[in-house]
Amino acid sequence: MRLTARISLGGLLFSNWAQNFWGLSPAIPQSQVLGVKASELLRPAESTVETNNVRNVAAMNSNLTEDSALQWAKKDKRKMLHVVYRVGDLDKTIKFYTECFGMKLLRKRDIPEERYSNAFLGYGPEDSHFTVELTYNYGVDKYNIGNGLRHFGIRVDSVEKVVNLVKAKGGKVIKEPALLNGSSKVIAYVEDPDGYKFELSKEATAPEPLHHVMLCVGNLDRSINFYKKAFGMDLLSKQDNPELKYAEVTLGYGAEDMNPVLKLAYNYGISVYDKGDGYAQIAIGTDDVYKTAEAIKLFDGMIAREPGPLPGINTKITVCLDPDGWKSVFVDNVDFLKELE
């Protein structure tokens, strides 16, 4: 099929059709991270056993300076592990992702005593690929996506083929395949059954097909500074479109063509976004959650859960918020691999 229409990424994000999908509603609590509900995840560190308290305090008293924190963030073996969000029908979403996007179901678990189930999907093993973690909370069949989460990005062999599958399987096509303005890149935008948006781009040999998560922020320079210093990410690209009153950046750990990345979008003059109650967070691997938490504090990040082991499974994590309130979970690398055994 010959593509003659051209679209602009900035124009796509600002067009009227996009605005119609962005509603407002208060967010609900996190359901779980790594199998633990919000009541446990956000409990202060002092609620763990005394031996863990001693370990946590000792670890947090390493007196990192800003210089040593920057050095630590750069040498830490960090990578994006998975993105977490909530869906209204787990089996339906699994079927859609496997049949339309070509993902594989990697694992699935049901926690009836906590009234939730979750599933991990992706394009390869969790220890070497960025994956999706879907959460289903019993009795909740619909979520507000909000207007702060733009989309997830997937690189595929054939954009047209995936679009046709989405149509056949009951999904929604927001933008038909077209050439991205000023390039030979073919992209399309679709929605899954819950209303989450996906950017499809043609990349026949992509080593990491689940390519990016795009979030909106209220101050781009502030966010760049935070993610570079507190998260140790590299600024990979930056685009500014004054005529469209829009800018975006790409950050990550390593080259964009080989690794998943975080994209941040800024709409001129807009400082606050509705995060909805569907999107949860990105999980990132680290060699030391204690040092990571201390470094994040140094660079004005907020720690929502102090570092330490999760009750019951002893996986060490820390939970933080960026300047816009977007949540990330840092997970101990060794403990994460044990989780997969």
Tab-separated table of C-alpha atoms in Angstrom:
chain	number	residue	atom	x	y	z
A	1	MET	CA	0.000	0.000	0.000
A	2	ARG	CA	1.395	3.377	-0.957
A	3	LEU	CA	1.150	6.000	1.765
A	4	THR	CA	0.667	9.561	0.604
A	5	ALA	CA	-0.677	11.265	3.714
A	6	ARG	CA	1.804	12.810	6.111
A	7	ILE	CA	1.234	13.554	9.763
A	8	SER	CA	3.186	15.509	12.356
A	9	LEU	CA	3.806	13.960	15.751
A	10	GLY	CA	3.226	17.273	17.472
A	11	GLY	CA	0.078	17.886	15.430
A	12	LEU	CA	-1.139	14.404	16.208
A	13	LEU	CA	-0.775	14.976	19.921
A	14	PHE	CA	-2.495	18.339	19.803
A	15	SER	CA	-5.309	17.654	17.403
A	16	ASN	CA	-8.921	17.805	18.487
A	17	TRP	CA	-9.505	14.076	18.207
A	18	ALA	CA	-6.920	13.495	20.930
A	19	GLN	CA	-8.494	15.972	23.307
A	20	ASN	CA	-11.794	14.099	23.162
A	21	PHE	CA	-10.243	11.054	24.797
A	22	TRP	CA	-8.931	12.890	27.867
A	23	GLY	CA	-11.366	12.969	30.782
A	24	LEU	CA	-11.011	13.931	34.428
A	25	SER	CA	-11.549	11.882	37.575
A	26	PRO	CA	-9.731	11.330	40.864
A	27	ALA	CA	-7.160	8.570	41.034
A	28	ILE	CA	-7.629	5.477	43.186
A	29	PRO	CA	-4.911	3.850	45.290
A	30	GLN	CA	-2.315	1.590	43.737
A	31	SER	CA	-3.505	-2.003	43.777
A	32	GLN	CA	-0.147	-3.661	44.041
A	33	VAL	CA	3.495	-3.742	43.061
A	34	LEU	CA	5.238	-7.113	42.777
A	35	GLY	CA	2.223	-8.735	44.400
A	36	VAL	CA	1.811	-6.333	47.334
A	37	LYS	CA	-1.196	-4.083	47.851
A	38	ALA	CA	-0.962	-0.343	48.377
A	39	SER	CA	-1.619	-0.589	52.098
A	40	GLU	CA	1.602	-2.592	52.408
A	41	LEU	CA	3.598	-0.908	49.653
A	42	LEU	CA	3.181	2.614	51.013
A	43	ARG	CA	3.531	1.619	54.659
A	44	PRO	CA	6.454	3.421	56.321
A	45	ALA	CA	9.703	1.492	56.609
A	46	GLU	CA	9.389	1.369	60.409
A	47	SER	CA	6.454	-1.030	60.037
A	48	THR	CA	8.823	-3.814	58.939
A	49	VAL	CA	10.554	-6.030	61.458
A	50	GLU	CA	13.196	-4.500	63.700
A	51	THR	CA	16.144	-6.170	61.989
A	52	ASN	CA	15.086	-4.652	58.690
A	53	ASN	CA	14.789	-1.259	60.359
A	54	VAL	CA	18.373	-1.423	61.555
A	55	ARG	CA	19.535	-2.410	58.089
A	56	ASN	CA	17.549	0.339	56.415
A	57	VAL	CA	18.838	3.076	58.730
A	58	ALA	CA	22.419	1.924	58.349
A	59	ALA	CA	22.124	1.793	54.581
A	60	MET	CA	20.560	5.242	54.358
A	61	ASN	CA	23.346	6.832	56.438
A	62	SER	CA	25.935	6.608	53.672
A	63	ASN	CA	26.010	10.445	53.401
A	64	LEU	CA	26.007	10.683	49.631
A	65	THR	CA	26.995	14.040	48.221
A	66	GLU	CA	25.541	15.304	44.961
A	67	ASP	CA	28.767	14.430	43.145
A	68	SER	CA	28.944	10.910	44.556
A	69	ALA	CA	25.229	10.432	43.891
A	70	LEU	CA	25.731	11.362	40.239
A	71	GLN	CA	28.633	8.932	39.985
A	72	TRP	CA	26.583	6.217	41.647
A	73	ALA	CA	23.614	6.696	39.326
A	74	LYS	CA	25.866	6.367	36.292
A	75	LYS	CA	27.651	3.196	37.384
A	76	ASP	CA	24.543	1.501	38.788
A	77	LYS	CA	23.275	-1.291	36.523
A	78	ARG	CA	19.883	0.235	35.812
A	79	LYS	CA	17.378	-0.794	33.204
A	80	MET	CA	13.665	-0.410	32.621
A	81	LEU	CA	11.994	-3.669	33.695
A	82	HIS	CA	8.263	-3.250	33.067
A	83	VAL	CA	5.405	-0.775	32.929
A	84	VAL	CA	2.390	-1.382	35.168
A	85	TYR	CA	-1.223	-0.421	34.531
A	86	ARG	CA	-4.746	-1.596	35.326
A	87	VAL	CA	-7.285	-3.216	33.029
A	88	GLY	CA	-10.958	-4.106	33.356
A	89	ASP	CA	-10.840	-7.607	31.847
A	90	LEU	CA	-7.504	-9.393	32.129
A	91	ASP	CA	-8.221	-12.293	29.795
A	92	LYS	CA	-9.677	-10.000	27.138
A	93	THR	CA	-6.610	-7.759	27.221
A	94	ILE	CA	-4.221	-10.711	27.120
A	95	LYS	CA	-6.033	-12.048	24.064
A	96	PHE	CA	-5.906	-8.648	22.355
A	97	TYR	CA	-2.196	-8.112	23.027
A	98	THR	CA	-1.176	-11.587	21.902
A	99	GLU	CA	-3.339	-11.652	18.778
A	100	CYS	CA	-2.910	-8.023	17.663
A	101	PHE	CA	0.480	-6.940	18.980
A	102	GLY	CA	2.174	-10.333	18.845
A	103	MET	CA	3.126	-10.280	22.528
A	104	LYS	CA	3.647	-13.463	24.513
A	105	LEU	CA	2.056	-14.231	27.861
A	106	LEU	CA	5.091	-14.686	30.120
A	107	ARG	CA	3.353	-15.407	33.419
A	108	LYS	CA	0.035	-14.928	35.137
A	109	ARG	CA	-0.990	-15.120	38.766
A	110	ASP	CA	-4.155	-14.760	40.815
A	111	ILE	CA	-4.123	-13.476	44.399
A	112	PRO	CA	-7.706	-14.058	45.599
A	113	GLU	CA	-6.989	-13.078	49.205
A	114	GLU	CA	-5.918	-9.651	47.934
A	115	ARG	CA	-8.652	-9.584	45.270
A	116	TYR	CA	-6.459	-8.993	42.248
A	117	SER	CA	-4.764	-10.824	39.383
A	118	ASN	CA	-1.919	-9.796	37.151
A	119	ALA	CA	-0.139	-10.904	34.009
A	120	PHE	CA	3.191	-10.129	32.390
A	121	LEU	CA	3.429	-9.896	28.606
A	122	GLY	CA	6.182	-8.949	26.209
A	123	TYR	CA	8.429	-9.975	23.361
A	124	GLY	CA	10.975	-11.987	25.295
A	125	PRO	CA	12.049	-13.128	28.790
A	126	GLU	CA	11.588	-10.631	31.596
A	127	ASP	CA	15.251	-10.735	32.556
A	128	SER	CA	16.256	-9.329	29.172
A	129	HIS	CA	13.203	-7.480	27.794
A	130	PHE	CA	10.953	-4.597	28.791
A	131	THR	CA	7.483	-5.981	29.520
A	132	VAL	CA	3.920	-5.012	30.379
A	133	GLU	CA	2.435	-5.863	33.764
A	134	LEU	CA	-1.360	-5.830	33.642
A	135	THR	CA	-3.317	-5.682	36.893
A	136	TYR	CA	-6.952	-6.655	37.305
A	137	ASN	CA	-8.686	-5.618	40.543
A	138	TYR	CA	-11.713	-7.769	41.317
A	139	GLY	CA	-14.951	-6.018	40.471
A	140	VAL	CA	-13.385	-3.008	38.700
A	141	ASP	CA	-14.111	-3.112	34.973
A	142	LYS	CA	-13.273	0.431	33.889
A	143	TYR	CA	-10.581	3.028	34.545
A	144	ASN	CA	-10.059	6.648	33.652
A	145	ILE	CA	-6.902	6.912	31.543
A	146	GLY	CA	-6.550	10.655	32.185
A	147	ASN	CA	-4.686	13.044	29.913
A	148	GLY	CA	-1.155	12.727	31.292
A	149	LEU	CA	-0.334	9.324	29.829
A	150	ARG	CA	0.147	9.822	26.075
A	151	HIS	CA	0.804	6.329	24.835
A	152	PHE	CA	2.994	3.243	24.770
A	153	GLY	CA	5.223	2.691	21.747
A	154	ILE	CA	5.621	-0.608	19.887
A	155	ARG	CA	7.898	-1.273	16.919
A	156	VAL	CA	6.460	-3.812	14.496
A	157	ASP	CA	7.316	-5.497	11.196
A	158	SER	CA	4.210	-4.164	9.452
A	159	VAL	CA	2.161	-1.270	10.771
A	160	GLU	CA	-0.610	-1.948	8.255
A	161	LYS	CA	-0.900	-5.595	9.316
A	162	VAL	CA	-1.217	-4.721	13.005
A	163	VAL	CA	-3.787	-2.020	12.261
A	164	ASN	CA	-5.893	-4.525	10.331
A	165	LEU	CA	-5.663	-6.988	13.234
A	166	VAL	CA	-6.760	-4.289	15.668
A	167	LYS	CA	-9.789	-3.560	13.501
A	168	ALA	CA	-10.639	-7.263	13.223
A	169	LYS	CA	-10.306	-7.884	16.968
A	170	GLY	CA	-12.487	-5.011	18.115
A	171	GLY	CA	-9.843	-2.407	18.859
A	172	LYS	CA	-9.962	1.207	17.781
A	173	VAL	CA	-7.769	2.854	15.157
A	174	ILE	CA	-7.136	6.501	16.022
A	175	LYS	CA	-4.846	7.301	13.108
A	176	GLU	CA	-4.373	5.139	10.029
A	177	PRO	CA	-0.803	4.308	8.901
A	178	ALA	CA	0.943	7.339	7.439
A	179	LEU	CA	4.389	8.806	6.991
A	180	LEU	CA	5.669	10.822	9.911
A	181	ASN	CA	6.208	14.378	8.747
A	182	GLY	CA	9.669	14.899	7.312
A	183	SER	CA	10.703	11.253	7.384
A	184	SER	CA	10.128	7.868	5.809
A	185	LYS	CA	8.896	6.418	9.092
A	186	VAL	CA	5.434	4.850	9.008
A	187	ILE	CA	3.347	5.200	12.173
A	188	ALA	CA	-0.218	4.634	13.312
A	189	TYR	CA	-2.115	5.067	16.579
A	190	VAL	CA	-4.542	2.535	18.038
A	191	GLU	CA	-6.413	1.905	21.272
A	192	ASP	CA	-6.718	-1.310	23.246
A	193	PRO	CA	-10.054	-2.408	24.827
A	194	ASP	CA	-9.418	-0.266	27.929
A	195	GLY	CA	-8.607	2.871	25.965
A	196	TYR	CA	-4.825	2.815	26.364
A	197	LYS	CA	-3.168	4.289	23.285
A	198	PHE	CA	-0.329	2.683	21.368
A	199	GLU	CA	1.953	4.209	18.787
A	200	LEU	CA	2.884	1.644	16.131
A	201	SER	CA	6.055	2.278	14.142
A	202	LYS	CA	7.723	0.153	11.486
A	203	GLU	CA	10.981	-1.447	12.627
A	204	ALA	CA	11.514	-4.894	11.150
A	205	THR	CA	14.477	-5.953	13.308
A	206	ALA	CA	13.902	-4.090	16.574
A	207	PRO	CA	15.707	-5.834	19.474
A	208	GLU	CA	13.227	-4.262	21.910
A	209	PRO	CA	9.777	-4.043	20.264
A	210	LEU	CA	8.085	-2.578	23.366
A	211	HIS	CA	9.937	0.649	22.815
A	212	HIS	CA	8.702	3.482	25.007
A	213	VAL	CA	6.306	5.010	27.500
A	214	MET	CA	5.298	8.637	26.887
A	215	LEU	CA	4.178	10.881	29.758
A	216	CYS	CA	3.258	14.568	29.898
A	217	VAL	CA	5.143	16.918	32.201
A	218	GLY	CA	4.623	20.521	33.251
A	219	ASN	CA	8.216	21.765	33.060
A	220	LEU	CA	10.467	20.017	30.562
A	221	ASP	CA	13.812	21.383	31.750
A	222	ARG	CA	12.978	20.496	35.341
A	223	SER	CA	12.072	16.939	34.320
A	224	ILE	CA	15.197	16.509	32.196
A	225	ASN	CA	17.357	17.617	35.116
A	226	PHE	CA	15.565	15.262	37.494
A	227	TYR	CA	15.731	12.150	35.331
A	228	LYS	CA	19.357	12.750	34.386
A	229	LYS	CA	20.530	13.297	37.942
A	230	ALA	CA	18.164	11.295	40.150
A	231	PHE	CA	17.561	8.392	37.750
A	232	GLY	CA	20.910	8.437	35.950
A	233	MET	CA	19.229	8.482	32.540
A	234	ASP	CA	20.858	9.876	29.410
A	235	LEU	CA	19.174	12.595	27.372
A	236	LEU	CA	18.970	10.874	23.993
A	237	SER	CA	17.052	13.439	21.938
A	238	LYS	CA	15.081	16.664	22.217
A	239	GLN	CA	12.573	18.184	19.796
A	240	ASP	CA	10.942	21.588	20.078
A	241	ASN	CA	8.070	22.680	17.843
A	242	PRO	CA	7.240	26.327	18.657
A	243	GLU	CA	4.664	26.533	15.872
A	244	LEU	CA	2.782	23.675	17.515
A	245	LYS	CA	3.560	24.854	21.054
A	246	TYR	CA	4.918	21.435	21.852
A	247	ALA	CA	8.225	19.811	22.804
A	248	GLU	CA	9.360	16.308	23.693
A	249	VAL	CA	12.486	14.550	24.909
A	250	THR	CA	13.713	10.970	24.997
A	251	LEU	CA	15.638	9.624	27.991
A	252	GLY	CA	16.902	6.180	28.832
A	253	TYR	CA	19.696	3.782	29.663
A	254	GLY	CA	21.643	3.211	26.479
A	255	ALA	CA	20.980	3.760	22.789
A	256	GLU	CA	17.341	4.233	21.786
A	257	ASP	CA	17.546	1.695	18.955
A	258	MET	CA	18.579	-1.050	21.400
A	259	ASN	CA	16.707	-0.239	24.627
A	260	PRO	CA	13.323	0.856	25.935
A	261	VAL	CA	13.089	4.573	26.637
A	262	LEU	CA	11.015	7.145	28.476
A	263	LYS	CA	9.558	9.972	26.397
A	264	LEU	CA	8.359	13.164	28.043
A	265	ALA	CA	5.978	15.571	26.308
A	266	TYR	CA	5.467	19.238	27.147
A	267	ASN	CA	2.553	21.331	25.891
A	268	TYR	CA	3.348	25.036	26.115
A	269	GLY	CA	1.529	26.668	29.005
A	270	ILE	CA	0.134	23.465	30.545
A	271	SER	CA	1.638	22.554	33.911
A	272	VAL	CA	-0.832	20.056	35.406
A	273	TYR	CA	-2.329	16.872	33.967
A	274	ASP	CA	-4.918	14.364	35.114
A	275	LYS	CA	-3.107	11.086	35.738
A	276	GLY	CA	-6.340	9.097	35.908
A	277	ASP	CA	-6.550	5.866	37.843
A	278	GLY	CA	-5.346	3.331	35.270
A	279	TYR	CA	-1.631	3.916	34.778
A	280	ALA	CA	0.516	2.930	37.754
A	281	GLN	CA	4.292	3.136	37.244
A	282	ILE	CA	7.492	2.026	35.567
A	283	ALA	CA	9.731	-0.462	37.390
A	284	ILE	CA	13.491	0.043	37.100
A	285	GLY	CA	16.247	-2.309	38.196
A	286	THR	CA	19.032	-1.113	40.528
A	287	ASP	CA	21.944	-2.679	42.386
A	288	ASP	CA	21.133	-0.824	45.611
A	289	VAL	CA	17.689	0.550	46.474
A	290	TYR	CA	19.074	2.334	49.546
A	291	LYS	CA	21.623	4.422	47.642
A	292	THR	CA	19.103	4.998	44.863
A	293	ALA	CA	16.545	6.401	47.316
A	294	GLU	CA	19.115	8.664	48.931
A	295	ALA	CA	20.238	9.992	45.551
A	296	ILE	CA	16.633	10.681	44.532
A	297	LYS	CA	16.112	12.708	47.712
A	298	LEU	CA	19.234	14.751	46.982
A	299	PHE	CA	17.779	15.815	43.645
A	300	ASP	CA	14.349	16.833	44.969
A	301	GLY	CA	12.501	13.592	44.324
A	302	MET	CA	9.875	12.375	46.774
A	303	ILE	CA	10.181	8.916	48.317
A	304	ALA	CA	6.707	7.370	48.613
A	305	ARG	CA	8.066	4.204	50.194
A	306	GLU	CA	11.396	4.070	51.970
A	307	PRO	CA	13.753	1.379	50.669
A	308	GLY	CA	13.552	-2.079	52.135
A	309	PRO	CA	12.175	-5.598	51.659
A	310	LEU	CA	8.548	-6.168	50.801
A	311	PRO	CA	6.688	-8.148	53.457
A	312	GLY	CA	6.415	-11.817	52.640
A	313	ILE	CA	8.702	-11.983	49.598
A	314	ASN	CA	11.720	-9.921	50.756
A	315	THR	CA	12.233	-8.246	47.384
A	316	LYS	CA	13.846	-4.909	48.144
A	317	ILE	CA	12.249	-1.872	46.512
A	318	THR	CA	11.861	1.849	46.901
A	319	VAL	CA	9.050	3.942	45.425
A	320	CYS	CA	9.511	7.524	44.292
A	321	LEU	CA	7.627	10.364	42.625
A	322	ASP	CA	9.075	12.709	40.025
A	323	PRO	CA	8.367	16.480	40.133
A	324	ASP	CA	5.054	15.934	38.290
A	325	GLY	CA	3.953	13.111	40.573
A	326	TRP	CA	4.660	10.233	38.165
A	327	LYS	CA	5.536	7.122	40.127
A	328	SER	CA	8.497	4.814	39.595
A	329	VAL	CA	9.551	1.715	41.529
A	330	PHE	CA	13.210	0.763	41.825
A	331	VAL	CA	13.700	-2.981	42.330
A	332	ASP	CA	16.837	-4.732	43.526
A	333	ASN	CA	18.370	-6.494	40.517
A	334	VAL	CA	19.309	-9.700	42.354
A	335	ASP	CA	15.933	-9.938	44.084
A	336	PHE	CA	14.126	-9.396	40.783
A	337	LEU	CA	15.921	-12.337	39.182
A	338	LYS	CA	14.989	-14.475	42.178
A	339	GLU	CA	11.350	-13.482	41.598
A	340	LEU	CA	11.572	-14.975	38.119
A	341	GLU	CA	12.968	-18.328	39.266
